Short mmCIF file of C-alpha atoms in Angstrom, two decimals:
data_model
loop_
_atom_site.label_atom_id
_atom_site.label_comp_id
_atom_site.label_asym_id
_atom_site.label_seq_id
_atom_site.Cartn_x
_atom_site.Cartn_y
_atom_site.Cartn_z
CA UNK A 229 -0.03 0.33 0.01
CA UNK A 230 1.61 3.05 -0.47
CA UNK A 231 1.66 6.30 2.11
CA UNK A 232 1.21 9.60 2.27
CA UNK A 233 3.14 11.65 5.03
CA UNK A 234 1.20 13.93 7.22
CA UNK A 235 3.06 16.85 8.99
CA UNK A 236 0.93 19.90 10.31
CA UNK A 237 1.39 22.24 13.79
CA UNK A 238 -2.02 21.52 15.00
CA UNK A 239 -3.31 23.34 18.47
CA UNK A 240 -2.23 21.53 22.43
CA UNK A 241 -4.04 21.85 24.97
CA UNK A 242 -4.19 20.88 28.86
CA UNK A 243 -4.48 21.51 32.66
CA UNK A 244 -6.88 17.73 32.05
CA UNK A 245 -6.20 15.59 34.82
CA UNK A 246 -8.20 12.53 33.33
CA UNK A 247 -8.90 12.30 29.36
CA UNK A 248 -11.66 9.90 29.38
CA UNK A 249 -12.00 8.48 25.59
CA UNK A 250 -15.66 6.97 25.08
CA UNK A 251 -18.87 8.21 26.07
CA UNK A 252 -20.60 4.69 26.96
CA UNK A 253 -21.42 3.41 30.36
CA UNK A 254 -17.72 2.46 30.82
CA UNK A 255 -16.48 5.96 30.50
CA UNK A 256 -19.79 7.71 32.45
CA UNK A 257 -19.45 6.23 34.76
CA UNK A 258 -14.94 6.65 34.89
CA UNK A 259 -15.69 10.26 34.10
CA UNK A 260 -18.49 11.01 37.17
CA UNK A 261 -16.38 9.63 39.42
CA UNK A 262 -13.29 11.20 38.70
CA UNK A 263 -15.23 14.18 38.91
CA UNK A 264 -16.38 13.92 41.82
CA UNK A 265 -13.14 13.14 43.55
CA UNK A 266 -12.05 16.70 42.62
CA UNK A 267 -10.05 16.24 39.14
CA UNK A 268 -10.73 17.60 35.88
CA UNK A 269 -11.95 15.32 33.64
CA UNK A 270 -12.75 15.71 29.61
CA UNK A 271 -14.83 12.96 28.09
CA UNK A 272 -14.49 12.64 24.65
CA UNK A 273 -17.34 10.72 22.52
CA UNK A 274 -17.79 10.36 18.76
CA UNK A 275 -21.85 10.27 18.79
CA UNK A 276 -23.91 13.33 19.99
CA UNK A 277 -25.21 11.84 22.79
CA UNK A 278 -24.32 9.84 26.27
CA UNK A 279 -24.76 6.10 27.31
CA UNK A 280 -22.96 3.98 24.31
CA UNK A 281 -25.06 0.87 23.78
CA UNK A 282 -27.80 1.59 25.62
CA UNK A 283 -28.60 4.94 23.49
CA UNK A 284 -27.64 5.46 19.82
CA UNK A 285 -26.98 1.12 20.03
CA UNK A 286 -30.86 1.03 21.05
CA UNK A 287 -30.09 -1.90 24.23
CA UNK A 288 -32.35 -0.63 25.99
CA UNK A 289 -32.54 -3.36 28.85
CA UNK A 290 -30.03 -3.64 31.50
CA UNK A 291 -28.17 -6.56 32.40
CA UNK A 292 -29.00 -8.72 35.50
CA UNK A 293 -27.51 -6.94 38.11
CA UNK A 294 -28.68 -9.18 41.26
CA UNK A 295 -28.09 -12.56 42.19
CA UNK A 296 -31.08 -13.87 43.37
CA UNK A 297 -30.18 -12.65 47.11
CA UNK A 298 -28.90 -8.89 46.91
CA UNK A 299 -28.05 -6.47 44.17
CA UNK A 300 -24.67 -6.69 43.39
CA UNK A 301 -24.39 -3.55 41.07
CA UNK A 302 -23.30 -0.84 43.45
CA UNK A 303 -21.53 2.75 42.45
CA UNK A 304 -22.93 4.72 40.16
CA UNK A 305 -24.72 2.27 38.03
CA UNK A 306 -27.20 1.75 40.26
CA UNK A 307 -27.19 5.72 40.90
CA UNK A 308 -28.03 5.91 37.85
CA UNK A 309 -30.96 2.80 37.86
CA UNK A 310 -32.09 4.03 40.75
CA UNK A 311 -32.51 7.40 39.42
CA UNK A 312 -34.30 6.11 36.21
CA UNK A 313 -36.79 4.18 37.93
CA UNK A 314 -37.33 7.74 39.75
CA UNK A 315 -38.03 9.36 37.32
CA UNK A 316 -40.29 6.88 36.11
CA UNK A 317 -37.75 6.14 32.75
CA UNK A 318 -38.25 2.27 33.96
CA UNK A 319 -41.99 0.98 31.97
CA UNK A 320 -44.19 1.26 35.41
CA UNK A 321 -45.52 -2.98 34.61
CA UNK A 322 -41.34 -3.18 36.80
CA UNK A 323 -40.96 -4.47 40.25
CA UNK A 324 -37.84 -2.56 41.72
CA UNK A 325 -37.02 -6.29 42.89
CA UNK A 326 -36.43 -7.14 39.22
CA UNK A 327 -32.90 -5.12 39.75
CA UNK A 328 -32.52 -5.23 43.36
CA UNK A 329 -32.89 -8.80 43.84
CA UNK A 330 -33.94 -11.33 40.83
CA UNK A 331 -31.54 -13.43 39.32
CA UNK A 332 -31.59 -13.67 35.33
CA UNK A 333 -33.92 -9.87 35.09
CA UNK A 334 -33.15 -7.51 32.99
CA UNK A 335 -34.20 -4.19 33.20
CA UNK A 336 -35.88 -2.27 30.39
CA UNK A 337 -35.63 2.20 30.33
CA UNK A 338 -36.60 5.07 28.65
CA UNK A 339 -33.12 5.37 26.20
CA UNK A 340 -34.06 9.10 26.05
CA UNK A 341 -34.16 9.74 29.51
CA UNK A 342 -31.09 8.16 30.13
CA UNK A 343 -29.43 10.67 27.50
CA UNK A 344 -31.02 13.22 29.64
CA UNK A 345 -29.31 12.35 32.94
CA UNK A 346 -26.08 11.73 31.86
CA UNK A 347 -26.13 14.88 30.18
CA UNK A 348 -27.60 16.53 33.59
CA UNK A 349 -24.76 14.34 35.50
CA UNK A 350 -21.69 15.70 33.25
CA UNK A 351 -22.98 19.46 34.39
CA UNK A 352 -23.40 19.34 37.47
CA UNK A 353 -19.85 17.35 38.03
CA UNK A 354 -18.67 20.00 35.22
CA UNK A 355 -17.30 17.50 33.54
CA UNK A 356 -16.59 19.18 29.43
CA UNK A 357 -18.05 16.70 27.15
CA UNK A 358 -17.21 17.12 23.58
CA UNK A 359 -19.32 14.99 21.03
CA UNK A 360 -18.16 14.00 17.51
CA UNK A 361 -15.00 13.58 18.84
CA UNK A 362 -12.29 10.28 18.70
CA UNK A 363 -9.11 9.37 19.20
CA UNK A 364 -7.05 9.49 16.50
CA UNK A 365 -3.39 8.70 17.42
CA UNK A 366 -1.98 9.02 20.49
CA UNK A 367 1.77 10.50 22.38
CA UNK A 368 3.63 7.25 24.14
CA UNK A 369 6.95 7.92 26.49
CA UNK A 370 9.67 5.71 24.72
CA UNK A 371 10.20 2.47 26.06
CA UNK A 372 7.87 3.15 28.81
CA UNK A 373 3.54 2.89 28.49
CA UNK A 374 3.19 6.08 29.87
CA UNK A 375 1.27 8.53 27.52
CA UNK A 376 1.76 11.88 27.05
CA UNK A 377 -0.70 13.16 24.77
CA UNK A 378 -3.38 11.87 22.49
CA UNK A 379 -4.67 13.87 18.67
CA UNK A 380 -8.15 13.85 18.99
CA UNK A 381 -10.78 14.11 15.69
CA UNK A 382 -13.62 16.45 14.86
CA UNK A 383 -15.26 19.60 12.99
CA UNK A 384 -12.77 21.91 14.46
CA UNK A 385 -10.05 19.82 13.20
CA UNK A 386 -7.28 18.10 14.69
CA UNK A 387 -6.51 18.79 19.03
CA UNK A 388 -3.46 17.71 20.74
CA UNK A 389 -4.21 17.14 24.21
CA UNK A 390 -2.09 16.61 27.42
CA UNK A 391 -3.90 15.18 30.94
CA UNK A 392 -2.18 13.71 33.21
CA UNK A 393 -4.44 9.57 33.47
CA UNK A 394 -6.11 9.01 30.64
CA UNK A 395 -9.37 6.43 30.32
CA UNK A 396 -9.64 4.09 27.21
CA UNK A 397 -13.26 3.33 26.83
CA UNK A 398 -13.64 3.08 22.90
CA UNK A 399 -15.00 -0.41 23.57
CA UNK A 400 -12.30 -1.05 20.55
CA UNK A 401 -9.44 -0.29 22.75
CA UNK A 402 -8.62 2.01 20.02
CA UNK A 403 -6.64 3.83 22.68
CA UNK A 404 -4.87 1.03 24.06
CA UNK A 405 -3.87 -0.02 20.19
CA UNK A 406 -2.76 3.09 19.01
CA UNK A 407 -0.57 3.61 22.44
CA UNK A 408 0.95 -0.21 21.33
CA UNK A 409 -1.19 -2.41 23.94
CA UNK A 410 -0.56 -5.79 23.82
CA UNK A 411 -4.77 -6.90 22.18
CA UNK A 412 -6.49 -9.19 20.81
CA UNK A 413 -8.24 -8.73 17.83
CA UNK A 414 -11.36 -11.02 17.77
CA UNK A 415 -11.38 -13.02 14.44
CA UNK A 416 -7.62 -12.30 13.54
CA UNK A 417 -6.25 -13.92 16.60
CA UNK A 418 -8.79 -16.10 17.68
CA UNK A 419 -11.09 -18.23 15.55
CA UNK A 420 -14.03 -16.62 15.46
CA UNK A 421 -15.96 -13.48 16.24
CA UNK A 422 -19.09 -13.51 17.75
CA UNK A 423 -21.29 -11.62 15.63
CA UNK A 424 -22.88 -8.35 16.57
CA UNK A 425 -26.41 -7.15 15.74
CA UNK A 426 -28.13 -3.74 14.92
CA UNK A 427 -30.91 -3.03 17.13
CA UNK A 428 -34.21 -1.16 16.10
CA UNK A 429 -37.18 0.04 18.32
CA UNK A 430 -40.57 -1.01 17.37
CA UNK A 431 -44.31 0.37 18.14
CA UNK A 432 -47.38 -1.36 18.75
CA UNK A 433 -46.92 -3.72 21.53
CA UNK A 434 -49.46 -3.96 24.11
CA UNK A 435 -47.62 -5.34 27.18
CA UNK A 436 -50.22 -5.29 29.16
CA UNK A 437 -51.68 -7.94 26.88
CA UNK A 438 -48.91 -9.71 25.57
CA UNK A 439 -45.98 -9.75 28.49
CA UNK A 440 -42.69 -10.87 27.65
CA UNK A 441 -42.50 -14.62 28.37
CA UNK A 442 -44.92 -15.52 25.37
CA UNK A 443 -42.57 -13.71 22.72
CA UNK A 444 -40.02 -16.19 25.21
CA UNK A 445 -39.25 -20.04 25.01
CA UNK A 446 -39.97 -21.67 24.25
CA UNK A 447 -43.23 -20.77 21.84
CA UNK A 448 -40.46 -17.94 20.37
CA UNK A 449 -38.57 -20.57 19.05
CA UNK A 450 -40.94 -23.09 17.71
CA UNK A 451 -41.97 -20.26 15.71
CA UNK A 452 -38.60 -18.82 14.99
CA UNK A 453 -37.78 -22.72 13.95
CA UNK A 454 -41.02 -23.00 11.86
CA UNK A 455 -40.37 -20.12 9.70
CA UNK A 456 -36.90 -20.78 9.61
CA UNK A 457 -38.40 -23.75 8.31
CA UNK A 458 -40.45 -22.29 5.55
CA UNK A 459 -37.69 -20.60 4.43
CA UNK A 460 -39.03 -17.07 5.83
CA UNK A 461 -35.61 -15.40 6.47
CA UNK A 462 -31.68 -14.61 4.39
CA UNK A 463 -30.00 -16.36 6.51
CA UNK A 464 -31.56 -19.84 8.74
CA UNK A 465 -30.52 -18.66 12.65
CA UNK A 466 -32.21 -20.23 14.75
CA UNK A 467 -30.71 -18.58 17.71
CA UNK A 468 -32.65 -14.83 17.84
CA UNK A 469 -33.03 -12.37 21.08
CA UNK A 470 -36.04 -11.26 20.12
CA UNK A 471 -38.55 -8.39 21.62
CA UNK A 472 -37.76 -6.68 24.33
CA UNK A 473 -40.36 -4.28 26.76
CA UNK A 474 -39.63 -0.60 26.36
CA UNK A 475 -42.14 2.05 27.68
CA UNK A 476 -45.58 2.16 26.41
CA UNK A 477 -46.56 0.15 23.87
CA UNK A 478 -42.29 0.46 22.03
CA UNK A 479 -40.11 -2.55 22.09
CA UNK A 480 -36.55 -3.32 21.62
CA UNK A 481 -35.69 -5.33 18.25
CA UNK A 482 -32.56 -7.73 19.39
CA UNK A 483 -32.61 -9.62 16.10
CA UNK A 484 -30.87 -10.70 13.73
CA UNK A 485 -27.05 -11.02 13.55
CA UNK A 486 -24.57 -9.70 11.06
CA UNK A 487 -22.18 -12.93 11.08
CA UNK A 488 -19.07 -12.21 9.79
CA UNK A 489 -18.58 -8.19 10.56
CA UNK A 490 -15.91 -6.76 13.20
CA UNK A 491 -16.07 -3.30 14.06
CA UNK A 492 -11.80 -2.88 13.86
CA UNK A 493 -12.59 -2.55 9.80
CA UNK A 494 -14.01 0.27 8.05
CA UNK A 495 -15.37 -2.10 5.17
CA UNK A 496 -16.68 -4.64 7.34
CA UNK A 497 -18.51 -2.48 9.43
CA UNK A 498 -20.22 -0.21 6.87
CA UNK A 499 -21.46 -3.33 5.18
CA UNK A 500 -22.82 -4.60 8.46
CA UNK A 501 -24.32 -1.00 9.11
CA UNK A 502 -26.65 -2.94 5.17
CA UNK A 503 -26.81 -5.81 6.15
CA UNK A 504 -28.02 -5.15 9.80
CA UNK A 505 -30.98 -2.49 8.66
CA UNK A 506 -32.03 -5.48 5.74
CA UNK A 507 -32.15 -7.69 8.87
CA UNK A 508 -34.32 -5.70 10.94
CA UNK A 509 -36.82 -5.28 8.34
CA UNK A 510 -36.71 -8.77 7.95
CA UNK A 511 -37.21 -9.53 11.60
CA UNK A 512 -39.98 -6.62 11.88
CA UNK A 513 -41.90 -8.79 8.90
CA UNK A 514 -41.89 -12.42 11.54
CA UNK A 515 -43.33 -10.78 13.99
CA UNK A 516 -45.75 -9.50 12.66
CA UNK A 517 -47.13 -13.04 10.64
CA UNK A 518 -45.67 -15.52 13.26
CA UNK A 519 -46.95 -13.52 16.51
CA UNK A 520 -49.95 -11.89 14.75
CA UNK A 521 -48.72 -8.14 15.20
CA UNK A 522 -49.60 -7.08 12.15
CA UNK A 523 -49.75 -3.25 13.76
CA UNK A 524 -46.34 -3.74 14.47
CA UNK A 525 -44.38 -0.59 13.18
CA UNK A 526 -40.17 0.23 12.70
CA UNK A 527 -39.47 3.23 14.68
CA UNK A 528 -36.04 3.53 14.15
CA UNK A 529 -32.81 1.85 14.12
CA UNK A 530 -29.94 2.10 15.88
CA UNK A 531 -27.41 4.22 14.81
CA UNK A 532 -24.18 2.65 15.87
CA UNK A 533 -23.96 -1.11 15.41
CA UNK A 534 -25.07 -3.65 18.87
CA UNK A 535 -20.84 -4.62 19.63
CA UNK A 536 -20.44 -8.06 21.59
CA UNK A 537 -16.85 -9.01 20.67
CA UNK A 538 -13.26 -6.83 19.02
CA UNK A 539 -10.91 -6.30 20.61
CA UNK A 540 -9.55 -7.08 24.51
CA UNK A 541 -6.32 -5.75 25.54
CA UNK A 542 -3.58 -8.27 27.62
CA UNK A 543 -3.54 -6.58 31.78
CA UNK A 544 -2.09 -7.09 34.51
CA UNK A 545 -4.25 -10.02 35.03
CA UNK A 546 -6.42 -12.36 32.27
CA UNK A 547 -9.88 -13.01 34.28
CA UNK A 548 -10.70 -16.73 32.39
CA UNK A 549 -13.72 -19.62 32.57
CA UNK A 550 -11.01 -21.01 36.05
CA UNK A 551 -11.88 -17.95 38.00
CA UNK A 552 -15.20 -17.26 37.18
CA UNK A 553 -16.24 -21.67 37.48
CA UNK A 554 -14.48 -21.24 40.88
CA UNK A 555 -16.35 -18.34 41.58
CA UNK A 556 -13.00 -16.78 42.28
CA UNK A 557 -12.96 -13.81 44.38
CA UNK A 558 -9.84 -11.48 44.49
CA UNK A 559 -8.62 -8.85 47.65
CA UNK A 560 -8.24 -5.85 45.05
CA UNK A 561 -12.37 -6.67 42.81
CA UNK A 562 -13.65 -3.79 41.10
CA UNK A 563 -16.69 -5.77 41.26
CA UNK A 564 -18.51 -8.34 42.24
CA UNK A 565 -20.71 -10.03 39.00
CA UNK A 566 -22.70 -12.91 38.11
CA UNK A 567 -24.12 -12.56 34.74
CA UNK A 568 -24.13 -15.96 32.84
CA UNK A 569 -22.12 -16.67 29.76
CA UNK A 570 -23.61 -15.44 27.33
CA UNK A 571 -21.67 -16.16 24.05
CA UNK A 572 -23.48 -16.29 20.62
CA UNK A 573 -23.37 -18.44 17.94
CA UNK A 574 -21.15 -18.23 14.80
CA UNK A 575 -22.92 -19.50 12.06
CA UNK A 576 -26.33 -20.84 10.95
CA UNK A 577 -25.37 -23.94 12.43
CA UNK A 578 -27.30 -26.28 14.24
CA UNK A 579 -24.22 -27.29 15.99
CA UNK A 580 -23.94 -23.57 16.68
CA UNK A 581 -27.64 -23.28 18.35
CA UNK A 582 -27.56 -26.47 20.25
CA UNK A 583 -23.24 -24.96 21.51
CA UNK A 584 -25.19 -22.14 22.11
CA UNK A 585 -28.57 -22.74 24.10
CA UNK A 586 -25.98 -25.88 26.42
CA UNK A 587 -23.87 -23.11 27.60
CA UNK A 588 -25.52 -20.54 27.89
CA UNK A 589 -28.86 -22.50 29.89
CA UNK A 590 -27.17 -24.91 31.76
CA UNK A 591 -23.49 -24.73 31.56
CA UNK A 592 -21.86 -23.46 35.68
CA UNK A 593 -25.00 -21.66 36.13
CA UNK A 594 -25.17 -19.69 39.35
CA UNK A 595 -26.95 -20.93 41.93
CA UNK A 596 -28.90 -18.14 44.06
CA UNK A 597 -26.23 -15.90 46.44
CA UNK A 598 -23.05 -16.98 43.72
CA UNK A 599 -20.75 -14.43 42.51
CA UNK A 600 -17.22 -14.14 41.38
CA UNK A 601 -14.78 -11.08 41.17
CA UNK A 602 -14.09 -8.90 38.36
CA UNK A 603 -9.94 -8.23 40.02
CA UNK A 604 -8.55 -4.85 39.42
CA UNK A 605 -5.73 -6.03 37.22
CA UNK A 606 -8.04 -6.82 34.08
CA UNK A 607 -7.99 -2.93 33.76
CA UNK A 608 -4.48 -2.32 33.92
CA UNK A 609 -2.00 -2.86 30.64
CA UNK A 610 0.29 -5.00 31.58
CA UNK A 611 3.04 -1.88 32.22
CA UNK A 612 0.93 1.07 31.76
CA UNK A 613 1.99 4.26 34.13
CA UNK A 614 -1.33 6.34 33.62
CA UNK A 615 -3.55 4.64 31.04
CA UNK A 616 -6.48 2.24 31.55
CA UNK A 617 -9.61 0.49 29.79
CA UNK A 618 -12.84 0.43 31.29
CA UNK A 619 -15.76 -2.25 29.40
CA UNK A 620 -16.17 -5.01 26.89
CA UNK A 621 -11.88 -5.02 25.74
CA UNK A 622 -10.45 -5.54 29.32
CA UNK A 623 -8.17 -8.85 29.84
CA UNK A 624 -10.68 -11.55 29.85
CA UNK A 625 -10.71 -14.68 27.83
CA UNK A 626 -13.20 -15.03 25.56
CA UNK A 627 -15.68 -17.13 27.99
CA UNK A 628 -15.70 -14.21 30.60
CA UNK A 629 -15.67 -11.54 28.15
CA UNK A 630 -18.98 -13.45 27.07
CA UNK A 631 -19.86 -12.29 30.80
CA UNK A 632 -18.77 -8.58 31.75
CA UNK A 633 -19.21 -7.21 28.09
CA UNK A 634 -22.46 -6.13 29.00
CA UNK A 635 -23.60 -2.35 30.47
CA UNK A 636 -23.97 -2.81 34.48
CA UNK A 637 -20.59 -4.67 34.14
CA UNK A 638 -19.25 -2.03 32.02
CA UNK A 639 -20.68 1.30 34.52
CA UNK A 640 -18.30 -1.16 38.03
CA UNK A 641 -15.05 -0.80 35.83
CA UNK A 642 -15.16 2.24 34.75
CA UNK A 643 -16.09 4.03 37.77
CA UNK A 644 -13.22 1.84 38.87
CA UNK A 645 -10.65 3.39 36.57
CA UNK A 646 -11.20 6.41 37.38
CA UNK A 647 -10.94 6.77 40.61
CA UNK A 648 -7.57 4.93 40.05
CA UNK A 649 -7.17 8.16 37.77
CA UNK A 650 -7.25 10.22 40.25
CA UNK A 651 -5.56 7.71 43.31
CA UNK A 652 -2.56 8.44 40.96
CA UNK A 653 -2.60 12.33 40.24
CA UNK A 654 -2.71 12.29 43.43
CA UNK A 655 -0.44 9.30 45.38
CA UNK A 656 1.85 9.50 41.93
CA UNK A 657 1.96 5.50 41.75
CA UNK A 658 1.35 4.27 38.66
CA UNK A 659 -1.54 2.16 37.66
CA UNK A 660 0.58 -1.54 37.07
CA UNK A 661 1.32 -0.89 41.15
CA UNK A 662 -1.36 0.91 41.98
CA UNK A 663 -2.08 0.75 45.99
CA UNK A 664 -5.45 -1.00 45.92
CA UNK A 665 -6.22 -1.30 48.89
CA UNK A 666 -6.88 2.46 48.77
CA UNK A 667 -8.45 2.26 45.51
CA UNK A 668 -10.91 -0.01 46.81
CA UNK A 669 -11.93 1.93 50.26
CA UNK A 670 -12.20 4.82 47.43
CA UNK A 671 -14.35 2.90 45.97
CA UNK A 672 -16.80 1.59 49.19
CA UNK A 673 -16.69 5.73 49.36
CA UNK A 674 -18.82 6.32 46.09
CA UNK A 675 -20.60 3.09 46.96
CA UNK A 676 -19.10 0.41 45.23
CA UNK A 677 -20.48 -2.72 46.71
CA UNK A 678 -17.07 -4.95 47.61
CA UNK A 679 -17.65 -7.18 49.91
CA UNK A 680 -13.91 -9.33 50.74
CA UNK A 681 -13.25 -8.90 53.99
CA UNK A 682 -9.28 -8.91 53.05
CA UNK A 683 -7.71 -6.53 51.14
CA UNK A 684 -4.04 -6.19 49.55
CA UNK A 685 -1.72 -3.52 48.81
CA UNK A 686 -0.98 -5.02 45.50
CA UNK A 687 -3.20 -6.00 43.04
CA UNK A 688 -3.90 -9.96 41.95
CA UNK A 689 -1.19 -9.95 38.89
CA UNK A 690 -1.40 -13.30 35.86
CA UNK A 691 -4.06 -15.51 35.69
CA UNK A 692 -5.36 -17.24 32.70
CA UNK A 693 -2.22 -17.74 30.02
CA UNK A 694 -2.02 -15.61 27.21
CA UNK A 695 -1.49 -18.89 25.03
CA UNK A 696 -5.06 -20.10 26.63
CA UNK A 697 -6.61 -16.82 26.49
CA UNK A 698 -7.96 -17.00 22.79
CA UNK A 699 -8.94 -20.10 22.14
CA UNK A 700 -11.91 -20.94 20.99
CA UNK A 701 -14.38 -21.84 23.02
#
C-alpha cells in the first residue's frame, strides 16, 4: 500500500487530570467518579449523545444486576438505575425487586431518559464533554507505557490534548492499540468473532396483553424454527434474542446476527450496518406474521451497531473461565458480578445453536447468592503508568468476556478506572503498581459493593495464560 506522510502543527490543550475516551457506560462512570473526587475531566464521545450501547445502540435493557439474593451492582450504576426508576424512565409494570434481587432478569429503560440523565450528571460534576470527537493517535514515551498526549479529531480539525491520566472506554480498545498495548483482535487472533446485531425500536406492542414471556422460549423458538422451515429468512439463524419490553407500547428488537463483521475494520463495519438494516426489516415482518402483530411499526434502527466482541487488551491479570467456574473472589476486586456466559452463535448451523443453548442455559449456571470477582488488574495494560481500559475490551479470555461485556459491568469497571486515575494524580502511583487497598476503600466510599474481607495493597497478577486467552470455546 502506498503511504502519505502527514505533518502539521495543531493546537495543544492541557490542564486536564483525566481524559476519558468514549462516552458509553464505562466512560460516563469513569468521568463522573473522577470528577466527584475533584479531578478536571475531559470526556470524548464519537456520537452526539452519551450512553453508548444503551442509547445510540438501542440496547435498552440493563443486564442482570442481582444474583437472587442481593443487588451486586453498586456505586454509580446503581445510582443511575434508581434515578431512572424515580423519574419514570422504567416501565410501570416492573417491580424494583427485578434489579435489586432477582436472578437473570433484564431491566428495560427509556433511552431518551438515560441521555438526559447523563447530560445532567456531566453538567453537575463539571465534566467537559466533546461530542462527535474521536481519538486518532497517541503520543507515548519510548520504552514505557506512559501516555503524554492524544490527538483528537472533530469538525474543528485536530487537537493535541495533554492530561495526567487516560482511560480507554472506546469499547474497541482504540487508544490502547494506538499506544502499542498488546491486544487480541477477535476473528484475527481468535478463531471466530461473536456476531453483532443492529437493534431497533418498534411500536405497537401492548405489554398489558402480551407479556415478555409470551415472546420468549419455548413459543418464540418454535416460531423461529417454523419460519426457517418455511424459508422465511435470508439466513436460517436459530438464535434470535427477540423483542423486549420498553416504554409504553414500544419494544426493543434484538434480532439478526451480522456474521463475520468486525468493528475494527471500516469496510466490514460499513457493510454490516447495511446488512443490519435489511435484517431489521425481515424480523419486523417475522413478528407481524408469525406472532399475529400486524400493528407493529418500525420507529428507528440504532445509530450504532451492537458490538459484542472486538479487541481485548492483555492486562496485568487475565480473568479466565477457571476463575468464573470457581466463583473466585479477589482481595483487589473492584466489582462483583454474576451474569451467565453469553457467547452467541458463530454461524447458522444447528450445532452452533445447540452449543449456545447448552452453554448459556446449562453450563455453570450460578445458583442464587453466587458471584465472581473482577480484579483490578483486568483494567491495567501490562506495565501501564497512566493508562486504564474499561468496558468490553478489558483483559479477559473469550469465555469470561461473554459475561462481563455488558452495560452494568462496564459501568462498574469504568468507575474503578476513574477512581484509580485520581489516585494516580494524587500519589504518583503508576497504574500497574497502585495501592489497591486504598482503591477499594475509595470505591466503597462511592457506594461500590465490594464485600471482600481481606484487602491487599498490591494487585493480583497473572491469571489465564495468554496462550489460552483466545482459545475457541
